[in-house]
CSV table of C-alpha atoms in Angstrom, one decimal:
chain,number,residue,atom,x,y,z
Q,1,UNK,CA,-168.7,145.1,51.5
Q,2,UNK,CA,-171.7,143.1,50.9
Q,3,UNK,CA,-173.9,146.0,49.7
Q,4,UNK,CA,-171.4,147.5,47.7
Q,5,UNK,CA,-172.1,145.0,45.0
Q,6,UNK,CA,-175.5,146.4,43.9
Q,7,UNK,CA,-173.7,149.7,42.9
Q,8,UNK,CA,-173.4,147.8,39.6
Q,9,UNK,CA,-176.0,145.0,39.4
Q,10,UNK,CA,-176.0,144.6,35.5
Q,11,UNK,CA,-171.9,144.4,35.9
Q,12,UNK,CA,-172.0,141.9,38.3
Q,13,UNK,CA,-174.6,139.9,36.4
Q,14,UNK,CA,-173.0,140.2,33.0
Q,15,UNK,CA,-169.4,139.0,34.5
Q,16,UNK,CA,-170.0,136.7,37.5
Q,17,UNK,CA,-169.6,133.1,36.5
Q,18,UNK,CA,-172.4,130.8,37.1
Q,19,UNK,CA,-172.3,127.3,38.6
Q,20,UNK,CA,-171.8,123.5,36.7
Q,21,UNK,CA,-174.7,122.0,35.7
Q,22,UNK,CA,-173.8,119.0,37.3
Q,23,UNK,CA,-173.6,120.9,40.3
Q,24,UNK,CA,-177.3,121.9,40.0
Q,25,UNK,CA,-178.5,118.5,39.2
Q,26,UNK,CA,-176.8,116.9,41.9
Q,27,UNK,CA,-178.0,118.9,44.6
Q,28,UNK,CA,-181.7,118.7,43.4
Q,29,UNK,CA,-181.6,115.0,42.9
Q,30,UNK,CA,-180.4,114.7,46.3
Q,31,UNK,CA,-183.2,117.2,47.7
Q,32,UNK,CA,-186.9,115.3,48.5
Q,33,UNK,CA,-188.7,118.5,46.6
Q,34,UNK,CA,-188.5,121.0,44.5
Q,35,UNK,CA,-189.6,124.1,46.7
Q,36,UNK,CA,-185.7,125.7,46.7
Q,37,UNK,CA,-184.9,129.0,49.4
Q,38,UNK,CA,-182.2,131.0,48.1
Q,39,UNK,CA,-180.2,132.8,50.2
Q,40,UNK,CA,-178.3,135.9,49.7
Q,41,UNK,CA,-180.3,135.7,46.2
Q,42,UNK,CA,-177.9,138.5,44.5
Q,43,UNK,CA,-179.0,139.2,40.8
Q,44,UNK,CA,-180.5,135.4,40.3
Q,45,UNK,CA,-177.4,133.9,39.1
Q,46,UNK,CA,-178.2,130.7,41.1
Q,47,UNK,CA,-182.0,130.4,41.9
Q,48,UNK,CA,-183.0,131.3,38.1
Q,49,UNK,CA,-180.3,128.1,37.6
Q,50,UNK,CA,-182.6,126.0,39.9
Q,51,UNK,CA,-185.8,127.3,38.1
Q,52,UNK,CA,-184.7,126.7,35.2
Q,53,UNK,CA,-184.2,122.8,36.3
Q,54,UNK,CA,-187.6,122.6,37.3
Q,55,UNK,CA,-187.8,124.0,40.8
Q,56,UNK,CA,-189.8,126.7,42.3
Q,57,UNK,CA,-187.5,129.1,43.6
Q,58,UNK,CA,-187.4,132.1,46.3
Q,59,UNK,CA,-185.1,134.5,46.9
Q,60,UNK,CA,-183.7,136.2,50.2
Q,61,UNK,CA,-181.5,139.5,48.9
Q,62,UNK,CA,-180.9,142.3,51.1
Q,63,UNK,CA,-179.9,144.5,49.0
Q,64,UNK,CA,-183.1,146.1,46.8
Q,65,UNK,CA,-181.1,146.9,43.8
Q,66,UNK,CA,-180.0,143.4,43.3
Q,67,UNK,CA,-183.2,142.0,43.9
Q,68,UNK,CA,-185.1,144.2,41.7
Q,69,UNK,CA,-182.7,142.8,39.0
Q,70,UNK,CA,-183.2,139.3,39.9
Q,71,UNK,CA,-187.1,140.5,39.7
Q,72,UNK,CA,-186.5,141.5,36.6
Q,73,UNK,CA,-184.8,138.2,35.4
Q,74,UNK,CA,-187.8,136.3,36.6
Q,75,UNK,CA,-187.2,135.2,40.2
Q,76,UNK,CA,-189.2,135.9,42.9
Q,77,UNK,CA,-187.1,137.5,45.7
Q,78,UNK,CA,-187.9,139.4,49.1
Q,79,UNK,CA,-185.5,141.9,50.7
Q,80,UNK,CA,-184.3,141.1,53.8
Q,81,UNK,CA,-181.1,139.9,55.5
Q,82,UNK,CA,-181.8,136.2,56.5
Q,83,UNK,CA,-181.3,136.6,59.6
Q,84,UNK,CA,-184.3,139.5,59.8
Q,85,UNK,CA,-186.4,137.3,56.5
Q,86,UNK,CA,-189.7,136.6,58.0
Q,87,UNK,CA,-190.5,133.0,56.4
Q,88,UNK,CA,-194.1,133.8,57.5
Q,89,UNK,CA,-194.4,129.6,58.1
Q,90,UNK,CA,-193.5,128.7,55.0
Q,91,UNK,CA,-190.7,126.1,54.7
Q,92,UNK,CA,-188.7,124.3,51.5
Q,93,UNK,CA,-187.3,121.2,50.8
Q,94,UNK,CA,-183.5,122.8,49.7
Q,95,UNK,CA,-182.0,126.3,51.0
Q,96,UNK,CA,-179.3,127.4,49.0
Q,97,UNK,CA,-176.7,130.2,49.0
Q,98,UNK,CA,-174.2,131.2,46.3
Q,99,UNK,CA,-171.2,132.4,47.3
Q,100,UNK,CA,-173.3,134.5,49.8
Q,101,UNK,CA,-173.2,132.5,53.1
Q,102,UNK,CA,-170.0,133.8,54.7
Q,103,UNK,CA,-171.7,137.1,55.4
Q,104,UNK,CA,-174.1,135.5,57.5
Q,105,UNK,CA,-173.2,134.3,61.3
Q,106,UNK,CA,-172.6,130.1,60.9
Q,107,UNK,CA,-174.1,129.6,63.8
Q,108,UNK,CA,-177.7,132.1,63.6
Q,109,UNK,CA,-177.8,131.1,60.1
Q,110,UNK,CA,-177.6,127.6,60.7
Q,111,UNK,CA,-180.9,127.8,63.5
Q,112,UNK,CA,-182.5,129.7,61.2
Q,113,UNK,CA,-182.1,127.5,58.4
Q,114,UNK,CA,-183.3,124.4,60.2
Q,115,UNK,CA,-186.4,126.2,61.0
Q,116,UNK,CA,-187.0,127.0,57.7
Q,117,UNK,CA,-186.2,123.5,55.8
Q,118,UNK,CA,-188.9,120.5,56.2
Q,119,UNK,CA,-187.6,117.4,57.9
Q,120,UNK,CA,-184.9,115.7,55.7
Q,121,UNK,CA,-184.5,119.1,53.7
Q,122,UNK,CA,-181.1,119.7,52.2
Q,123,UNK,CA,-178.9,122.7,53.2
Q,124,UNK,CA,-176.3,123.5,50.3
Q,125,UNK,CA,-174.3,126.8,49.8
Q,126,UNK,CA,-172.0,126.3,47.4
Q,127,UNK,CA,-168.9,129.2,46.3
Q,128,UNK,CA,-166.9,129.0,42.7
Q,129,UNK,CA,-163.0,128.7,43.5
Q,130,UNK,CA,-160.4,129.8,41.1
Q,131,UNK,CA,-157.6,127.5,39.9
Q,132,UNK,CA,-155.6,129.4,37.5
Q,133,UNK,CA,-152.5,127.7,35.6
Q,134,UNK,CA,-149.1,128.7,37.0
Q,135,UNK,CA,-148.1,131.0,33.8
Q,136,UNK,CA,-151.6,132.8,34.6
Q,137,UNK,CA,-151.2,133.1,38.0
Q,138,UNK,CA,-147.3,134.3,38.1
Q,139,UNK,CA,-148.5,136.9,34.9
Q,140,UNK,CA,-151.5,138.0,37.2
Q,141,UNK,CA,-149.8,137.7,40.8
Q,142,UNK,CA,-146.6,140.1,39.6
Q,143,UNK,CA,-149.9,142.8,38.5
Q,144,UNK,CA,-151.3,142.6,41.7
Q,145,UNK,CA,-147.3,142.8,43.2
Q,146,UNK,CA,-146.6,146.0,41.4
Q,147,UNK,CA,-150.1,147.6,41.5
Q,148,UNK,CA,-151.5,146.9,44.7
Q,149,UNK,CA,-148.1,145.3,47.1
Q,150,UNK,CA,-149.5,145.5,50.3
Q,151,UNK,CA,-152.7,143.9,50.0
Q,152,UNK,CA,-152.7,140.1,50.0
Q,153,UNK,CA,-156.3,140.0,48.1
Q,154,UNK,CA,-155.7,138.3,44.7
Q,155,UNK,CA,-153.3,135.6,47.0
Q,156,UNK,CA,-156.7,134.9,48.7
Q,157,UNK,CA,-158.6,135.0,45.9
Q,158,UNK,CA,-156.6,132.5,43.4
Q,159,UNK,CA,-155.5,129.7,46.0
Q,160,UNK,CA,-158.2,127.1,44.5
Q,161,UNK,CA,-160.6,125.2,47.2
Q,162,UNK,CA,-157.9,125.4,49.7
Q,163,UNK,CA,-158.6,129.2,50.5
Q,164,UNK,CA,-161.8,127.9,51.5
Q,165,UNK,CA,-161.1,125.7,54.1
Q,166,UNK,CA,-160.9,127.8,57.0
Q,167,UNK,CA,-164.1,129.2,56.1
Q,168,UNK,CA,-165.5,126.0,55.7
Q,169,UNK,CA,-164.5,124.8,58.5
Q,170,UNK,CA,-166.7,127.8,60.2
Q,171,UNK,CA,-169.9,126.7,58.4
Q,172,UNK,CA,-169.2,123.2,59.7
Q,173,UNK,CA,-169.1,124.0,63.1
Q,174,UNK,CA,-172.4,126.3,62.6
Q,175,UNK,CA,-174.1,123.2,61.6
Q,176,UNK,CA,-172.8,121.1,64.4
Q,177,UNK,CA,-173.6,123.8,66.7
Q,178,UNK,CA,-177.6,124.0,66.1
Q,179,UNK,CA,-177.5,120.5,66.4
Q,180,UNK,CA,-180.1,119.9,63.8
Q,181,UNK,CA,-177.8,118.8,61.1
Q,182,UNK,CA,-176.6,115.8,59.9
Q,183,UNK,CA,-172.9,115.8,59.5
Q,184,UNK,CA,-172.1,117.5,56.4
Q,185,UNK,CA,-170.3,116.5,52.9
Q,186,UNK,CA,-168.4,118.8,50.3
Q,187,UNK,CA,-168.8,118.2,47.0
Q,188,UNK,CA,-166.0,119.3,44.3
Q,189,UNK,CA,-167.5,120.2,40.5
Q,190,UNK,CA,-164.5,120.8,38.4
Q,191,UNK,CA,-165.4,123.1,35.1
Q,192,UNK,CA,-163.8,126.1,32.9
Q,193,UNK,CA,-164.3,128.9,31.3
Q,194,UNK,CA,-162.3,130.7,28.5
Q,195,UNK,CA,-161.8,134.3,29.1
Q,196,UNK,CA,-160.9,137.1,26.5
Q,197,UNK,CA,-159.2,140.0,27.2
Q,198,UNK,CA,-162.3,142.3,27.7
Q,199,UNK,CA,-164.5,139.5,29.6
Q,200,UNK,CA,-161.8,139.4,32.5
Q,201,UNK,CA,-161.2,142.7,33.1
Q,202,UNK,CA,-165.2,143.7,32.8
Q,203,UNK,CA,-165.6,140.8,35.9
Q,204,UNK,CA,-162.6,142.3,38.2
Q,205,UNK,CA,-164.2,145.5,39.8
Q,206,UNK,CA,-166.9,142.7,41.0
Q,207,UNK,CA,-164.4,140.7,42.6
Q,208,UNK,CA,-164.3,141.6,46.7
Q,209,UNK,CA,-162.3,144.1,47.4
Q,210,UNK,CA,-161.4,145.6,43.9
Q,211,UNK,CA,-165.0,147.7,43.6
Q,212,UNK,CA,-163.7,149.9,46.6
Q,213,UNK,CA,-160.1,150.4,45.1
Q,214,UNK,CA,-158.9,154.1,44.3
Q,215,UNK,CA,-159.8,154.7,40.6
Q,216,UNK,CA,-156.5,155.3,39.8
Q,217,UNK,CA,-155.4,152.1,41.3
Q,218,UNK,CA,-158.3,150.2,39.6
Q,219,UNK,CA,-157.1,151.2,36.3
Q,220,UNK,CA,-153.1,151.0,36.7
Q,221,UNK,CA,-154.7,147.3,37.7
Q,222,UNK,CA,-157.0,146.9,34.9
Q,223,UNK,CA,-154.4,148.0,32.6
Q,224,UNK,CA,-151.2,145.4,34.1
Q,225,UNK,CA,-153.9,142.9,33.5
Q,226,UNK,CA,-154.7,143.6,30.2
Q,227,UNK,CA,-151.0,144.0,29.5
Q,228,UNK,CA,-150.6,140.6,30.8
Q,229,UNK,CA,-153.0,139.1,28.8
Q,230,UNK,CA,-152.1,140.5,25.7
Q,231,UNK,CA,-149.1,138.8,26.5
Q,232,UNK,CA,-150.9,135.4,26.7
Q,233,UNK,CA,-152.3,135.7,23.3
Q,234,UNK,CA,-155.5,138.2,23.8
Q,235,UNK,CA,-157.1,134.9,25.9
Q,236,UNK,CA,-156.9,132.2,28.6
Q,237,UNK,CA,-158.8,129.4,30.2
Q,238,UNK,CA,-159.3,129.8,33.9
Q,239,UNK,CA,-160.2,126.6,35.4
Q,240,UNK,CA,-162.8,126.3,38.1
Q,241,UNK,CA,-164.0,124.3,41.0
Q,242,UNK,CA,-167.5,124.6,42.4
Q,243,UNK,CA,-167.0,123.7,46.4
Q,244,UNK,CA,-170.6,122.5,48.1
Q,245,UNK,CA,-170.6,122.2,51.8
Q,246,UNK,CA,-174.0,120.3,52.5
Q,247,UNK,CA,-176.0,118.8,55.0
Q,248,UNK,CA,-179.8,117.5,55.6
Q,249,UNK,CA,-181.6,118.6,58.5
């Protein structure tokens, strides 16, 4: 599913929300450097973030479409899977990955990251968690209900950090595992972001899952959605929370 998100690079990049400032300030003022790795680099969304708070950034995609994007943006990225990325002895004070690390093994990653962060470097991925309000997520959950009733995906995708936690959980015991990490912290960054009817449903066919949907059950899905909003006014708020799972090596 990973690779299927390059299919429509400008798409993703136009829709995909990006991450709290305070979120990016906190992590570099609790890094030792500015020389950031980031991992699973997509279309820039997060390294040109870092960059553009005063860090020199590279990026790991391994998908060329995406990267050439990011290219294009202004970040410097190589393709490669992490696992196969050649750091070529280069090493950084921060590694970070964007709603990108759970397609890598916790436990390879986690080697592979100590052996690319300096002593005392900071590991931090970091993944945007949704936290509708309950008349948006009832309006939005009885779409899914009708349109798609056997898949649980928008229950797994609207459960706020919580959905996160057995996943978390995984990237915890990675870290423990390569036993070159310091026990790690998570970090909650609560923001939000006003939607109109045509932002939202240009972002869904990024979401996981809904790019590989039948076109006919994409667009009886797009078009309960809209409905729904329409039915909220043209607009809403979705709230967000930016969940950090971090460690120093």
């Amino acid at each position: 599913m990973a690779q299927s998100y390059g299919t429509d690079a400008e798409r993703y990049d136009r829709t995909r929300p990006r991450y709290p400032d305070a979120m990016v300030e906190r992590i570099i003022a609790a890094g030792q450097g500015r020389d950031v790795l980031d991992v699973g680099a997509g279309t820039g969304i997060a390294g040109l973030a870092f960059q553009a708070a005063g860090c020199r950034v590279l990026g790991v995609e391994p998908d060329p479409r995406m990267a050439e994007f990011a290219r294009r943006k202004g970040l410097e990225v190589e393709v490669a899977t992490f696992e196969d990325w050649d750091p070529a002895g280069r090493t950084f004070d921060t590694l970070i990955a964007g709603t990108a690390w759970h397609w890598i093994d916790p436990v390879a990653g986690a080697a592979k990251a100590a052996r690319t962060l300096r002593p005392g470097g900071r590991l931090a991925l970091f993944w945007n968690a949704f936290r509708p309000t309950r008349d948006v997520a009832e309006a939005f959950a009885a779409v899914y209900a009708q349109v798609l009733p056997d898949s649980p995906i928008y229950q797994r995708a609207m459960a706020g950090p919580e959905s996160y936690a057995g996943m978390v959980a995984r990237m915890s015991d990675g870290l423990a595992r390569s036993g070159a990490f310091d026990a790690p912290e998570q970090w909650h960054f609560d923001w939000d972001r006003r939607y109109t009817r045509d932002a939202w449903l240009d972002q869904v066919p990024t979401f996981g899952g809904h790019g590989r949907l039948p076109p006919a059950e994409l667009d009886a899905l797009l078009a309960g959605l809209g409905d729904a909003i329409d039915a909220m006014g043209g607009s809403f708020t979705m709230h967000y929370t930016a969940l950090v799972l971090t460690s120093v090596r």
